[in-house]
Amino acid sequence: MALNLTQKIIRDHLLHGELQPGREIGLRIDQTLTQDATGTMAYLQWMAMGLDRVRTGLSVSYVDHNTLQMGFQNPDDHRFLRSVAARYGIIFSAPGTGICHQLHLENFARPGKTLIGSDSHTPTAGGVGCLAMGAGGLSVALAMAGEPYTLPMPKVFRIFLKNRLQGWAGAKDIILHLLGLLTVKGGVGAVLEYCGPGAATLTVPERATIANMGAELGATASIFPSDDQTRQFLASMGRPGDFIALTADPDASYEHTIEIDLGLVEPMVAQPHMPDLVAPLRQLDGLPVDQVAIGSCTNSSYSDLKTTALILQNRHIAPTTDLLISPGSKQVLKLLNRENLINDLLDSGARLLECACGPCIGMGGSPPSCGVSLRTFNRNFEGRSGTQDGRVYLVGPAAAAQAALAGRITDPAAWGDPPRKPVLPDIAPSIRHLFTMPFSPKQAQDVEILFGPNIVPLEDFTPLPDRLDAEILITLGDNITTDHILPGGATVTALRSNLPAISDFVFNRVDPEFVARARKVAAGIIVAGENYGQGSSREHAALGPRHLGVRMVLAKSFARIHKANLINFGILPLVFVDPDDHVRMTTGHRMHLDARTLSAGHDLRMQNEHSGDIRVRCDLTAKELEIIQAGGLLNLVKARQTEKC
Ligand code: MIC
Ligand code: SF4
């Protein structure tokens, strides 16, 4: 049977299930990655499993999200992560080395492999033909233990690219264009497979930009074929031996095809406060800009920053505008340095930040009150920048650099001729020596895990009771992000390894009374609209509510990773059979569920004391339901281990 690229990689890693969209499959995972903000919790869960060494081919622990080290909490986390890596056979990447996805692409991602990472932008590695997916920390911990990664078999969309980019249009504009077509929930349950003559013209860093922002479409993964571009990239990264050619069979079938003529793509912008609120950049000509930020895992490659430097060369940024630049890795910095391009950045008046996520997750670099910030990042959710009334627009690096010079958005028609597309050298300088490679099993035995007072082991969660009497704690609309549920930023992110402390921030930007209300009742329900939990993979957005007694989320639909996180921690995600019932739900209403009537894939009735019965759907597999009934996946894993003993 003819297979597409996604199906080929899945077939080669299939441990159980069949290639039927929507059916549960279990995959063998070759590689895992974690970052610090999700990693501490993932490794606490890993340690709870009691194993001696990771069972994956390669596992990497990156420190890139919170590198500010304000107070002891954050450096304690880093020390803990370093000791865990040494103890269990994991590669460690210290703060300042770079952003996990950029580093992984440069150093470890391989065509035809499977990768899961406790970060929603893990699909960036799809730029080299790797099937890479974002997951909750517990799923990553289980993959490190050699367990299959289970997910619904995705549908596969074919994104056929024809012709080539023209003028100032770049890779970011392709993905913004696609976001305009599909919206932030258009990719849910799907892998986006890129192909066609246009795809062949895109370099791996450009492909990585596109694959990265597939996360904003809600896609499970995005993937490009492994071809000559991949071969050149891997050779430049000093890894020619990692190349294998990989494409879809010519007559492979797809759920559907979307065709994009690259010749017609123009510079685009996503407007506040959603990545799919896109428009051609020219339509915003004249908009004054207070701040420009270039970087993040979407646009921090050598190619992005060289384009930036060439635009800024011999010019100065506007006196009213700040320009912040965060390179994706030290390799990017070294490449720029070799060509003297760092001088161009510095002489223009730009601020050079550390090679880290930085302003993208609100770690400094917040815009001023009511300020307009133009960013090359992937998310512009309200408040994520750290300034609640900040207005964040997403663009590519060329548009960002031009706005920094002019102090306002300008029409690309006025920019003159674009610089030549940067090409990576045949051999780029390696930074591989900066990673701490796994200790031998013998050396590892002697490593002590170093905790700190802010690192609190995960609490035990109780099983689902037979009868659930719970109060609606909050009633929300569509597209609620995990940033709404549990914000980023320096203060909150420093508490990622301390569940009781971080739980005080649940919904604090949406409804500051939420936590107090939750604490007053024994069990709570969150009611939401479509695509609940889109965005980040942070499992704290499930753990925090669970700590506060939330046992159920009743929504019109869910984002994939967040739904998996809810299940992993024993929160029941139910969907409205009739979406119009959403309006009958009010905060403070009490609801009752006979949990014994729950049956995988079936509808059931719930009583709302105030507005009568409603029908809800238990859109779960039998295994997922078993996890929830046990009070969470760790309970099941521990029970299984006890049985084995
Ligand atoms: C994000 O971009 O929102 C993050 C911060 O990288 C998250 C992970 C986290 O919350 O730690 C993600 O995308 O998964
Ligand atoms: Fe880091 Fe931002 Fe990328 Fe998340 S989206 S991994 S915070 S750079």
mmCIF file of C-alpha atoms in Angstrom, residues 21 134 145 176 231 357 386 414 482 607 630:
data_model
loop_
_atom_site.group_PDB
_atom_site.id
_atom_site.type_symbol
_atom_site.label_atom_id
_atom_site.label_comp_id
_atom_site.label_asym_id
_atom_site.label_seq_id
_atom_site.Cartn_x
_atom_site.Cartn_y
_atom_site.Cartn_z
ATOM 1 C CA PRO A 21 -7.260 8.077 11.867
ATOM 2 C CA GLY A 134 4.872 18.038 21.832
ATOM 3 C CA ALA A 145 11.165 4.571 30.602
ATOM 4 C CA LEU A 176 1.070 33.000 8.833
ATOM 5 C CA ARG A 231 21.513 16.497 3.274
ATOM 6 C CA CYS A 357 13.540 31.992 25.104
ATOM 7 C CA GLY A 386 4.182 40.325 30.723
ATOM 8 C CA ALA A 414 9.089 50.835 0.192
ATOM 9 C CA THR A 482 -2.694 27.421 28.752
ATOM 10 C CA GLN A 607 -27.586 16.802 36.223
ATOM 11 C CA ALA A 630 -7.359 5.583 38.909
#
